Amino acid sequence: EAGVGGFYQNKKTFFSFFFILVCDPADVISTVEFNQTGEFLATGDKGGRVVIFQREPQGEYNVYSTFQSHEPEFDYLKSLEIEERINKIRWLPLHNPAHFLLATNDKTIKLWKVSERDKRAEGYNLRDEEGRLKDLSTVTTLQVPVLRPMDLLVEASPRRVFANAHAYHINSISVNSDCETYLSADDLRINLWNLNITDRSFNIVDLKPENMEDLSEVITVAEFHPHHCHLLAFSSSTGTTRLCDMRASALCDQHAKLFEEAADPSHRSFFSEIVSSVSDVKFSHSGRYLLTRDYLTVKVWDLNMENKPVETYQVHDYLRTKLCSLYESDCIFDKFECAWNGTDSVIMTGAYNNYFRMFDRASLRDVTLEASREVCKRRAVLQPRRVCVGKKQKETDVSVDSLDFRKKILHTAWHPKENIIAIAASNNLYIFQDRLTPNGHHNTPEIQSAPPKWQTQPNPPTY
């Protein structure tokens, strides 16, 4: 087996592997997102907490800031409990030393400001150093407060709260390229927000029928185009992806393009509609292609060709014989994410048994790797994995009957410029990073015949 896209190099190349172990079920990671430069990585968990990691000069990512973004709430009008789980995190483009990000749970979106402070003011006239008000009778002179150096403090403060706009659970948020607006999507509606206005939004897509018994599809994910502020795409549970142009109409109920692959009638089954539901959609960095993930495949669509994808990759085709048991265990409804690398040449997505898959678009080669604590001993070689349906051909092969469907990689992210990936596997966060060669350069991003080497971070951070 060989690797893909610069991650899989010759034996002289070493790699870094980091992991964070958490034990509380509330700490199960629910979203992972790099910022636009890749210097920061944010994770959200089921407990409503956001943890931000910063890349150090030596290349390692360490905890930069941790804060509670959402708390559990209760809707008394609907007798509905609202979980604090973070569904999505999106970074805003960097315009000053402070960092801004949007985080959402099922109902409420919050804009957070994360900033550094290494100085504090001292010498106030009316307050002491603890901030308590002085006895005014003791103030006999006036002085000018001065700034004194202090230990670096990272502060996270909520700047905006966008609420009361969704009747259903929010599944997507996406920042527009105009840096002024963003969208939020739930099962039936997509709203357009201005970042400076919290009390109202504009509904641009509404799939809710007059009679809910006529409901035939729901929105699963929505995303803005990376360069054109008037274009957005959203996918549905029927396996379709619609491209909308806000120049044509402010209401985008009528799509500009519809990306849908015709189903083969001879292969239709009870599970066909379920497995065709799109769980994630990503524009390529160039803006030319769309990447969609359904239960069994990832597909690349050219924006200029609607009738069929230009590339289709089977993620775990060996599960077709297991769909009945996966349906009974509800695993068939798992929503896997997908990601492009920085040059749009390699695709990554997750699978079961803590496996994740990579597909090289140029060579059409793929690799299956495992992210688990059992195989990640220090300086241990991470071998490519192979799942077999019949008899094992190698001792390292894994039978499809022995896969652990409780272990799943749903959330992945790729550094926008370098070969660094972040993978969330239940309570663990893995960051894989290729190392520089002795001459200080990255190896040529091509598939090599030798397996990669990975080594663990000596002191993995915990939270």
Tab-separated table of C-alpha atoms in Angstrom:
chain	number	residue	atom	x	y	z
A	1	GLU	CA	0.000	0.000	0.000
A	2	ALA	CA	1.075	3.574	-0.554
A	3	GLY	CA	-0.132	6.921	0.599
A	4	VAL	CA	-1.616	10.043	-0.931
A	5	GLY	CA	-0.864	13.715	-1.475
A	6	GLY	CA	2.321	14.475	0.400
A	7	PHE	CA	1.399	12.601	3.564
A	8	TYR	CA	2.986	9.411	2.415
A	9	GLN	CA	6.672	9.860	1.877
A	10	ASN	CA	9.845	7.798	1.937
A	11	LYS	CA	11.408	6.191	5.004
A	12	LYS	CA	13.564	9.205	5.792
A	13	THR	CA	10.537	11.362	6.503
A	14	PHE	CA	9.149	11.519	10.020
A	15	PHE	CA	5.710	12.633	10.993
A	16	SER	CA	4.149	14.143	14.073
A	17	PHE	CA	1.077	12.756	15.747
A	18	PHE	CA	-0.768	14.430	18.576
A	19	PHE	CA	-3.823	13.355	20.506
A	20	ILE	CA	-6.034	14.683	23.256
A	21	LEU	CA	-7.766	12.218	25.523
A	22	VAL	CA	-10.978	13.211	27.240
A	23	CYS	CA	-13.209	11.031	29.369
A	24	ASP	CA	-16.450	12.891	30.011
A	25	PRO	CA	-19.229	12.059	27.476
A	26	ALA	CA	-19.948	15.805	27.310
A	27	ASP	CA	-16.446	16.234	25.859
A	28	VAL	CA	-17.151	14.193	22.733
A	29	ILE	CA	-15.961	16.396	19.879
A	30	SER	CA	-18.770	17.527	17.579
A	31	THR	CA	-16.955	19.869	15.160
A	32	VAL	CA	-13.403	20.712	14.026
A	33	GLU	CA	-12.325	23.787	12.048
A	34	PHE	CA	-9.021	25.411	11.014
A	35	ASN	CA	-8.930	29.180	10.584
A	36	GLN	CA	-7.983	30.717	7.228
A	37	THR	CA	-4.244	30.718	7.946
A	38	GLY	CA	-4.113	27.349	9.684
A	39	GLU	CA	-2.397	28.869	12.727
A	40	PHE	CA	-5.430	28.127	14.891
A	41	LEU	CA	-7.658	25.081	15.199
A	42	ALA	CA	-11.006	25.192	17.003
A	43	THR	CA	-13.010	22.255	18.305
A	44	GLY	CA	-16.494	22.201	19.776
A	45	ASP	CA	-17.936	19.451	21.924
A	46	LYS	CA	-21.253	18.145	23.185
A	47	GLY	CA	-20.805	20.044	26.440
A	48	GLY	CA	-20.992	23.410	24.649
A	49	ARG	CA	-17.300	24.140	25.086
A	50	VAL	CA	-14.914	25.553	22.483
A	51	VAL	CA	-11.211	24.686	22.685
A	52	ILE	CA	-8.781	26.616	20.474
A	53	PHE	CA	-5.307	25.304	19.668
A	54	GLN	CA	-2.458	27.453	18.382
A	55	ARG	CA	0.426	26.204	16.282
A	56	GLU	CA	3.759	26.800	17.972
A	57	PRO	CA	6.934	27.744	16.030
A	58	GLN	CA	8.168	24.136	16.274
A	59	GLY	CA	4.992	22.960	14.568
A	60	GLU	CA	3.030	21.522	17.474
A	61	TYR	CA	-0.502	22.582	18.337
A	62	ASN	CA	-1.111	23.439	21.987
A	63	VAL	CA	-4.154	24.698	23.857
A	64	TYR	CA	-4.559	28.442	23.345
A	65	SER	CA	-7.972	29.161	24.857
A	66	THR	CA	-10.923	27.289	26.330
A	67	PHE	CA	-14.333	28.794	26.972
A	68	GLN	CA	-17.949	27.790	27.468
A	69	SER	CA	-19.868	28.898	24.398
A	70	HIS	CA	-23.374	27.513	25.016
A	71	GLU	CA	-25.370	26.355	28.020
A	72	PRO	CA	-28.353	23.976	28.073
A	73	GLU	CA	-31.684	25.779	27.703
A	74	PHE	CA	-35.354	24.921	27.833
A	75	ASP	CA	-38.072	26.182	25.506
A	76	TYR	CA	-41.107	26.474	27.770
A	77	LEU	CA	-43.497	27.234	24.922
A	78	LYS	CA	-42.652	23.992	23.114
A	79	SER	CA	-41.580	22.002	26.200
A	80	LEU	CA	-38.330	21.317	24.394
A	81	GLU	CA	-34.875	20.947	25.896
A	82	ILE	CA	-32.139	22.650	23.857
A	83	GLU	CA	-28.768	20.947	24.178
A	84	GLU	CA	-25.555	22.906	24.556
A	85	ARG	CA	-23.798	20.787	21.901
A	86	ILE	CA	-21.743	22.834	19.386
A	87	ASN	CA	-22.917	21.844	15.902
A	88	LYS	CA	-20.610	24.044	13.817
A	89	ILE	CA	-17.752	26.537	14.179
A	90	ARG	CA	-16.733	28.986	11.463
A	91	TRP	CA	-13.856	31.461	11.624
A	92	LEU	CA	-14.204	34.990	10.295
A	93	PRO	CA	-11.384	36.392	8.123
A	94	LEU	CA	-8.609	38.024	10.145
A	95	HIS	CA	-8.623	41.845	9.979
A	96	ASN	CA	-6.894	42.787	13.253
A	97	PRO	CA	-4.975	41.048	16.061
A	98	ALA	CA	-8.232	39.736	17.559
A	99	HIS	CA	-9.836	36.557	16.219
A	100	PHE	CA	-13.570	36.161	15.635
A	101	LEU	CA	-15.531	32.956	15.206
A	102	LEU	CA	-19.155	31.875	14.982
A	103	ALA	CA	-20.368	28.920	17.053
A	104	THR	CA	-23.860	27.465	17.028
A	105	ASN	CA	-25.915	24.873	18.836
A	106	ASP	CA	-29.368	23.768	17.679
A	107	LYS	CA	-30.999	27.176	18.099
A	108	THR	CA	-28.570	29.999	18.909
A	109	ILE	CA	-25.548	31.353	17.039
A	110	LYS	CA	-22.901	33.348	18.902
A	111	LEU	CA	-20.095	35.548	17.611
A	112	TRP	CA	-17.020	35.283	19.841
A	113	LYS	CA	-13.997	37.553	20.021
A	114	VAL	CA	-10.739	35.951	21.147
A	115	SER	CA	-8.007	38.453	21.991
A	116	GLU	CA	-4.737	38.690	23.912
A	117	ARG	CA	-3.891	41.070	26.733
A	118	ASP	CA	-0.370	41.444	28.158
A	119	LYS	CA	-0.730	44.851	29.860
A	120	ARG	CA	-3.033	46.215	32.517
A	121	ALA	CA	-3.809	49.708	33.698
A	122	GLU	CA	-2.746	50.751	37.202
A	123	GLY	CA	-2.995	53.937	39.210
A	124	TYR	CA	-6.706	54.723	38.979
A	125	ASN	CA	-7.921	57.721	40.929
A	126	LEU	CA	-11.245	56.380	42.184
A	127	ARG	CA	-10.578	52.624	42.405
A	128	ASP	CA	-7.885	50.514	44.053
A	129	GLU	CA	-5.887	47.733	42.371
A	130	GLU	CA	-8.663	45.206	43.126
A	131	GLY	CA	-11.254	47.358	41.387
A	132	ARG	CA	-13.049	48.421	44.552
A	133	LEU	CA	-14.287	52.002	44.834
A	134	LYS	CA	-12.079	54.153	47.120
A	135	ASP	CA	-13.318	56.386	49.895
A	136	LEU	CA	-13.625	59.680	47.997
A	137	SER	CA	-12.553	61.639	51.069
A	138	THR	CA	-9.105	60.017	50.809
A	139	VAL	CA	-8.585	61.101	47.173
A	140	THR	CA	-6.498	64.284	47.451
A	141	THR	CA	-4.465	64.173	44.242
A	142	LEU	CA	-4.989	63.260	40.626
A	143	GLN	CA	-2.748	60.862	38.754
A	144	VAL	CA	-2.586	59.489	35.231
A	145	PRO	CA	-3.120	55.700	35.034
A	146	VAL	CA	-0.250	53.799	33.411
A	147	LEU	CA	-0.012	50.445	31.620
A	148	ARG	CA	2.101	47.775	33.302
A	149	PRO	CA	3.288	44.490	31.742
A	150	MET	CA	1.480	41.346	32.876
A	151	ASP	CA	1.371	37.654	32.031
A	152	LEU	CA	-0.275	37.001	28.688
A	153	LEU	CA	-4.018	36.547	29.093
A	154	VAL	CA	-6.261	35.194	26.328
A	155	GLU	CA	-9.821	36.453	26.679
A	156	ALA	CA	-12.933	35.143	24.901
A	157	SER	CA	-15.957	37.409	24.964
A	158	PRO	CA	-19.342	37.110	23.188
A	159	ARG	CA	-19.909	40.060	20.864
A	160	ARG	CA	-23.196	39.080	19.191
A	161	VAL	CA	-25.985	36.594	19.897
A	162	PHE	CA	-28.202	35.585	16.965
A	163	ALA	CA	-31.280	33.793	18.270
A	164	ASN	CA	-34.993	33.074	17.710
A	165	ALA	CA	-34.731	32.642	13.946
A	166	HIS	CA	-34.985	28.847	13.517
A	167	ALA	CA	-37.880	26.567	14.323
A	168	TYR	CA	-35.771	23.487	13.628
A	169	HIS	CA	-32.246	22.420	14.538
A	170	ILE	CA	-29.438	24.414	12.914
A	171	ASN	CA	-27.190	22.103	10.910
A	172	SER	CA	-24.973	24.613	9.030
A	173	ILE	CA	-23.434	28.058	9.219
A	174	SER	CA	-21.228	29.567	6.502
A	175	VAL	CA	-19.483	32.945	6.328
A	176	ASN	CA	-19.848	34.802	3.044
A	177	SER	CA	-16.844	36.052	1.077
A	178	ASP	CA	-18.133	39.626	1.469
A	179	CYS	CA	-17.168	39.345	5.186
A	180	GLU	CA	-20.435	41.086	6.099
A	181	THR	CA	-23.016	38.314	5.973
A	182	TYR	CA	-23.374	34.643	6.783
A	183	LEU	CA	-26.027	31.977	6.402
A	184	SER	CA	-27.578	29.560	8.854
A	185	ALA	CA	-29.579	26.524	7.784
A	186	ASP	CA	-31.959	24.160	9.526
A	187	ASP	CA	-34.029	21.275	8.168
A	188	LEU	CA	-36.378	23.450	6.130
A	189	ARG	CA	-35.051	27.006	5.945
A	190	ILE	CA	-31.889	28.971	5.189
A	191	ASN	CA	-31.512	32.450	6.688
A	192	LEU	CA	-29.132	35.230	5.666
A	193	TRP	CA	-27.681	37.341	8.504
A	194	ASN	CA	-25.721	40.550	8.707
A	195	LEU	CA	-22.909	40.168	11.221
A	196	ASN	CA	-23.828	43.483	12.829
A	197	ILE	CA	-27.590	42.881	13.122
A	198	THR	CA	-28.815	40.333	15.653
A	199	ASP	CA	-32.565	40.931	15.857
A	200	ARG	CA	-33.536	39.990	12.297
A	201	SER	CA	-32.475	37.841	9.375
A	202	PHE	CA	-33.691	37.349	5.809
A	203	ASN	CA	-35.151	33.995	4.799
A	204	ILE	CA	-33.686	33.041	1.397
A	205	VAL	CA	-34.756	29.372	1.157
A	206	ASP	CA	-37.971	27.861	2.524
A	207	LEU	CA	-38.843	24.229	1.793
A	208	LYS	CA	-41.670	23.993	4.309
A	209	PRO	CA	-44.895	22.876	2.571
A	210	GLU	CA	-48.301	24.186	3.546
A	211	ASN	CA	-49.197	20.709	4.720
A	212	MET	CA	-46.359	18.976	6.574
A	213	GLU	CA	-47.685	15.629	5.363
A	214	ASP	CA	-46.440	16.658	1.908
A	215	LEU	CA	-42.868	17.044	3.165
A	216	SER	CA	-40.551	15.051	0.897
A	217	GLU	CA	-37.052	16.304	1.747
A	218	VAL	CA	-35.090	18.278	4.301
A	219	ILE	CA	-31.991	20.442	4.056
A	220	THR	CA	-28.900	18.654	5.358
A	221	VAL	CA	-26.085	21.179	4.757
A	222	ALA	CA	-25.519	24.600	3.164
A	223	GLU	CA	-22.348	26.428	2.112
A	224	PHE	CA	-21.375	29.757	0.508
A	225	HIS	CA	-19.101	29.871	-2.533
A	226	PRO	CA	-15.532	30.791	-1.469
A	227	HIS	CA	-15.174	33.668	-3.958
A	228	HIS	CA	-18.593	34.748	-5.278
A	229	CYS	CA	-20.753	36.270	-2.559
A	230	HIS	CA	-23.966	35.708	-4.562
A	231	LEU	CA	-23.594	31.926	-4.898
A	232	LEU	CA	-24.484	29.280	-2.327
A	233	ALA	CA	-25.114	25.551	-2.423
A	234	PHE	CA	-27.313	23.396	-0.248
A	235	SER	CA	-27.947	19.656	-0.242
A	236	SER	CA	-30.909	17.625	0.832
A	237	SER	CA	-31.915	14.217	2.128
A	238	THR	CA	-32.891	13.127	-1.409
A	239	GLY	CA	-29.279	13.225	-2.604
A	240	THR	CA	-29.590	16.451	-4.589
A	241	THR	CA	-27.403	19.539	-4.343
A	242	ARG	CA	-28.768	22.894	-5.495
A	243	LEU	CA	-26.720	25.902	-6.539
A	244	CYS	CA	-28.524	29.207	-5.917
A	245	ASP	CA	-27.718	32.635	-7.334
A	246	MET	CA	-28.936	35.551	-5.219
A	247	ARG	CA	-28.525	37.917	-8.167
A	248	ALA	CA	-31.444	36.268	-9.936
A	249	SER	CA	-33.805	36.499	-6.985
A	250	ALA	CA	-33.632	37.418	-3.340
A	251	LEU	CA	-35.675	34.294	-2.609
A	252	CYS	CA	-33.676	31.254	-3.678
A	253	ASP	CA	-36.492	28.705	-3.681
A	254	GLN	CA	-35.812	28.350	-7.420
A	255	HIS	CA	-32.298	27.004	-7.910
A	256	ALA	CA	-29.915	27.984	-10.691
A	257	LYS	CA	-28.459	24.479	-11.047
A	258	LEU	CA	-29.377	21.052	-9.722
A	259	PHE	CA	-26.667	18.430	-9.226
A	260	GLU	CA	-28.194	14.976	-9.154
A	261	GLU	CA	-27.068	11.578	-10.377
A	262	ALA	CA	-29.753	9.426	-11.938
A	263	ALA	CA	-30.408	6.303	-9.883
A	264	ASP	CA	-30.063	2.872	-11.439
A	265	PRO	CA	-33.531	1.210	-11.151
A	266	SER	CA	-31.955	-2.239	-11.023
A	267	HIS	CA	-30.076	-1.352	-7.830
A	268	ARG	CA	-32.918	0.322	-5.958
A	269	SER	CA	-33.744	-1.006	-2.510
A	270	PHE	CA	-35.400	0.024	0.725
A	271	PHE	CA	-32.168	1.778	1.766
A	272	SER	CA	-31.476	3.630	-1.497
A	273	GLU	CA	-32.986	6.930	-0.419
A	274	ILE	CA	-31.396	6.781	3.035
A	275	VAL	CA	-27.832	6.172	1.832
A	276	SER	CA	-28.165	8.806	-0.907
A	277	SER	CA	-28.785	11.611	1.613
A	278	VAL	CA	-25.936	14.149	1.423
A	279	SER	CA	-24.306	14.698	4.796
A	280	ASP	CA	-21.682	17.272	3.779
A	281	VAL	CA	-20.856	19.586	0.892
A	282	LYS	CA	-17.650	21.575	0.358
A	283	PHE	CA	-16.623	23.942	-2.422
A	284	SER	CA	-13.076	23.439	-3.652
A	285	HIS	CA	-10.611	26.210	-2.840
A	286	SER	CA	-10.618	27.165	-6.517
A	287	GLY	CA	-14.422	27.402	-6.499
A	288	ARG	CA	-14.683	25.197	-9.607
A	289	TYR	CA	-15.842	21.970	-7.948
A	290	LEU	CA	-18.265	20.724	-5.316
A	291	LEU	CA	-17.427	17.828	-3.009
A	292	THR	CA	-20.385	15.927	-1.573
A	293	ARG	CA	-20.482	13.035	0.873
A	294	ASP	CA	-23.304	10.542	1.207
A	295	TYR	CA	-23.301	7.399	3.301
A	296	LEU	CA	-21.263	5.202	0.963
A	297	THR	CA	-19.430	7.565	-1.414
A	298	VAL	CA	-17.770	10.929	-1.928
A	299	LYS	CA	-18.408	12.667	-5.238
A	300	VAL	CA	-16.741	15.551	-7.060
A	301	TRP	CA	-19.033	17.708	-9.191
A	302	ASP	CA	-18.001	20.243	-11.808
A	303	LEU	CA	-20.142	23.364	-11.483
A	304	ASN	CA	-20.506	23.334	-15.261
A	305	MET	CA	-21.935	19.790	-15.425
A	306	GLU	CA	-25.102	18.957	-13.501
A	307	ASN	CA	-26.145	15.519	-14.732
A	308	LYS	CA	-23.419	13.418	-13.116
A	309	PRO	CA	-20.302	13.777	-10.957
A	310	VAL	CA	-16.914	13.900	-12.620
A	311	GLU	CA	-15.454	11.632	-9.934
A	312	THR	CA	-16.984	9.089	-7.556
A	313	TYR	CA	-15.035	7.350	-4.799
A	314	GLN	CA	-16.319	4.397	-2.782
A	315	VAL	CA	-15.634	4.994	0.921
A	316	HIS	CA	-16.808	1.692	2.363
A	317	ASP	CA	-18.625	-0.239	-0.352
A	318	TYR	CA	-18.220	-3.395	1.741
A	319	LEU	CA	-21.058	-2.142	3.978
A	320	ARG	CA	-23.731	-2.725	1.312
A	321	THR	CA	-24.381	-6.168	2.749
A	322	LYS	CA	-24.665	-4.696	6.262
A	323	LEU	CA	-27.279	-2.010	5.599
A	324	CYS	CA	-30.052	-3.891	7.392
A	325	SER	CA	-28.135	-4.160	10.670
A	326	LEU	CA	-26.843	-0.603	10.269
A	327	TYR	CA	-30.427	0.576	9.901
A	328	GLU	CA	-31.511	-1.251	13.053
A	329	SER	CA	-28.661	0.333	15.023
A	330	ASP	CA	-29.305	3.802	13.489
A	331	CYS	CA	-25.722	3.914	12.202
A	332	ILE	CA	-27.070	4.351	8.684
A	333	PHE	CA	-28.064	7.895	9.694
A	334	ASP	CA	-24.513	8.906	10.697
A	335	LYS	CA	-23.403	12.140	9.035
A	336	PHE	CA	-19.809	11.946	7.789
A	337	GLU	CA	-17.925	15.080	6.777
A	338	CYS	CA	-15.397	15.478	3.964
A	339	ALA	CA	-12.481	17.826	3.237
A	340	TRP	CA	-10.186	19.022	0.434
A	341	ASN	CA	-6.483	19.509	0.851
A	342	GLY	CA	-5.053	22.966	0.142
A	343	THR	CA	-4.485	22.298	-3.564
A	344	ASP	CA	-7.777	20.427	-4.191
A	345	SER	CA	-5.788	17.362	-5.266
A	346	VAL	CA	-6.628	15.039	-2.378
A	347	ILE	CA	-9.932	14.256	-0.650
A	348	MET	CA	-10.380	13.033	2.909
A	349	THR	CA	-13.355	11.591	4.738
A	350	GLY	CA	-14.092	9.369	7.711
A	351	ALA	CA	-15.363	5.827	8.147
A	352	TYR	CA	-16.028	3.258	10.870
A	353	ASN	CA	-13.587	1.457	13.165
A	354	ASN	CA	-11.733	4.798	13.552
A	355	TYR	CA	-10.626	4.552	9.925
A	356	PHE	CA	-10.311	7.524	7.610
A	357	ARG	CA	-9.904	7.468	3.856
A	358	MET	CA	-7.859	9.571	1.437
A	359	PHE	CA	-8.247	9.689	-2.342
A	360	ASP	CA	-5.670	11.129	-4.734
A	361	ARG	CA	-7.534	12.660	-7.685
A	362	ALA	CA	-4.585	12.527	-10.085
A	363	SER	CA	-3.440	8.941	-9.593
A	364	LEU	CA	-6.871	7.606	-8.470
A	365	ARG	CA	-5.127	5.778	-5.644
A	366	ASP	CA	-6.503	5.645	-2.144
A	367	VAL	CA	-5.414	4.673	1.332
A	368	THR	CA	-7.153	3.699	4.561
A	369	LEU	CA	-5.530	4.747	7.844
A	370	GLU	CA	-6.525	4.254	11.445
A	371	ALA	CA	-6.631	6.916	14.153
A	372	SER	CA	-6.729	5.128	17.484
A	373	ARG	CA	-4.718	5.067	20.680
A	374	GLU	CA	-3.981	1.352	20.316
A	375	VAL	CA	-1.851	1.819	17.196
A	376	CYS	CA	-0.314	5.146	18.168
A	377	LYS	CA	2.573	4.258	20.382
A	378	ARG	CA	5.551	6.553	20.272
A	379	ARG	CA	7.518	6.253	16.994
A	380	ALA	CA	5.330	3.339	15.902
A	381	VAL	CA	4.746	2.951	12.165
A	382	LEU	CA	1.117	3.572	11.194
A	383	GLN	CA	0.333	0.913	8.622
A	384	PRO	CA	-2.311	1.319	5.902
A	385	ARG	CA	-5.409	-0.745	6.652
A	386	ARG	CA	-7.493	-2.990	4.440
A	387	VAL	CA	-11.016	-4.234	5.054
A	388	CYS	CA	-11.866	-7.556	3.400
A	389	VAL	CA	-15.272	-9.103	2.805
A	390	GLY	CA	-14.130	-12.699	2.439
A	391	LYS	CA	-11.088	-14.530	3.736
A	392	LYS	CA	-8.126	-12.465	4.977
A	393	GLN	CA	-5.188	-12.233	2.591
A	394	LYS	CA	-2.819	-10.671	5.115
A	395	GLU	CA	-2.545	-10.864	8.865
A	396	THR	CA	-3.112	-7.089	9.071
A	397	ASP	CA	-6.389	-7.299	7.120
A	398	VAL	CA	-9.601	-6.580	9.000
A	399	SER	CA	-12.787	-8.492	8.341
A	400	VAL	CA	-15.913	-6.459	7.702
A	401	ASP	CA	-17.659	-8.569	10.367
A	402	SER	CA	-15.187	-7.396	13.027
A	403	LEU	CA	-15.592	-3.653	12.419
A	404	ASP	CA	-16.598	-1.640	15.467
A	405	PHE	CA	-19.425	0.664	14.355
A	406	ARG	CA	-19.344	2.519	17.663
A	407	LYS	CA	-15.945	3.892	16.655
A	408	LYS	CA	-16.516	6.379	13.863
A	409	ILE	CA	-14.754	9.405	12.422
A	410	LEU	CA	-17.442	11.928	11.548
A	411	HIS	CA	-15.547	15.237	11.770
A	412	THR	CA	-12.399	16.067	9.803
A	413	ALA	CA	-10.549	19.226	8.744
A	414	TRP	CA	-7.549	19.926	6.511
A	415	HIS	CA	-5.072	22.764	6.981
A	416	PRO	CA	-5.713	25.332	4.203
A	417	LYS	CA	-2.082	25.503	3.084
A	418	GLU	CA	-0.074	22.600	4.493
A	419	ASN	CA	-0.364	18.839	4.876
A	420	ILE	CA	-1.853	18.913	8.356
A	421	ILE	CA	-5.137	17.223	9.159
A	422	ALA	CA	-7.319	17.195	12.260
A	423	ILE	CA	-9.525	14.198	12.969
A	424	ALA	CA	-12.096	13.834	15.735
A	425	ALA	CA	-12.732	10.271	16.850
A	426	SER	CA	-15.289	10.334	19.644
A	427	ASN	CA	-13.441	11.702	22.686
A	428	ASN	CA	-10.088	12.032	20.952
A	429	LEU	CA	-8.594	14.652	18.676
A	430	TYR	CA	-5.785	13.564	16.380
A	431	ILE	CA	-3.569	15.993	14.482
A	432	PHE	CA	-1.351	14.495	11.790
A	433	GLN	CA	1.447	16.638	10.398
A	434	ASP	CA	4.223	15.822	7.982
A	435	ARG	CA	7.733	16.717	9.064
A	436	LEU	CA	10.305	18.687	7.090
A	437	THR	CA	13.138	16.795	5.455
A	438	PRO	CA	16.705	17.413	6.724
A	439	ASN	CA	17.224	20.102	4.073
A	440	GLY	CA	14.231	22.017	5.445
A	441	HIS	CA	11.808	21.308	2.595
A	442	HIS	CA	8.613	19.326	2.350
A	443	ASN	CA	8.833	16.209	0.232
A	444	THR	CA	7.179	16.221	-3.175
A	445	PRO	CA	3.483	15.436	-2.704
A	446	GLU	CA	3.347	12.091	-4.448
A	447	ILE	CA	2.651	8.497	-3.549
A	448	GLN	CA	5.651	6.477	-2.419
A	449	SER	CA	5.950	2.735	-2.008
A	450	ALA	CA	7.120	2.824	1.593
A	451	PRO	CA	4.638	3.162	4.457
A	452	PRO	CA	4.709	6.390	6.413
A	453	LYS	CA	6.176	6.781	9.880
A	454	TRP	CA	4.331	8.571	12.631
A	455	GLN	CA	5.485	9.450	16.108
A	456	THR	CA	3.519	10.637	19.094
A	457	GLN	CA	3.986	13.986	20.740
A	458	PRO	CA	6.095	13.421	23.908
A	459	ASN	CA	3.659	15.278	26.181
A	460	PRO	CA	0.217	15.334	24.596
A	461	PRO	CA	-1.975	18.153	25.926
A	462	THR	CA	-5.190	17.210	27.731
A	463	TYR	CA	-8.377	19.050	28.532
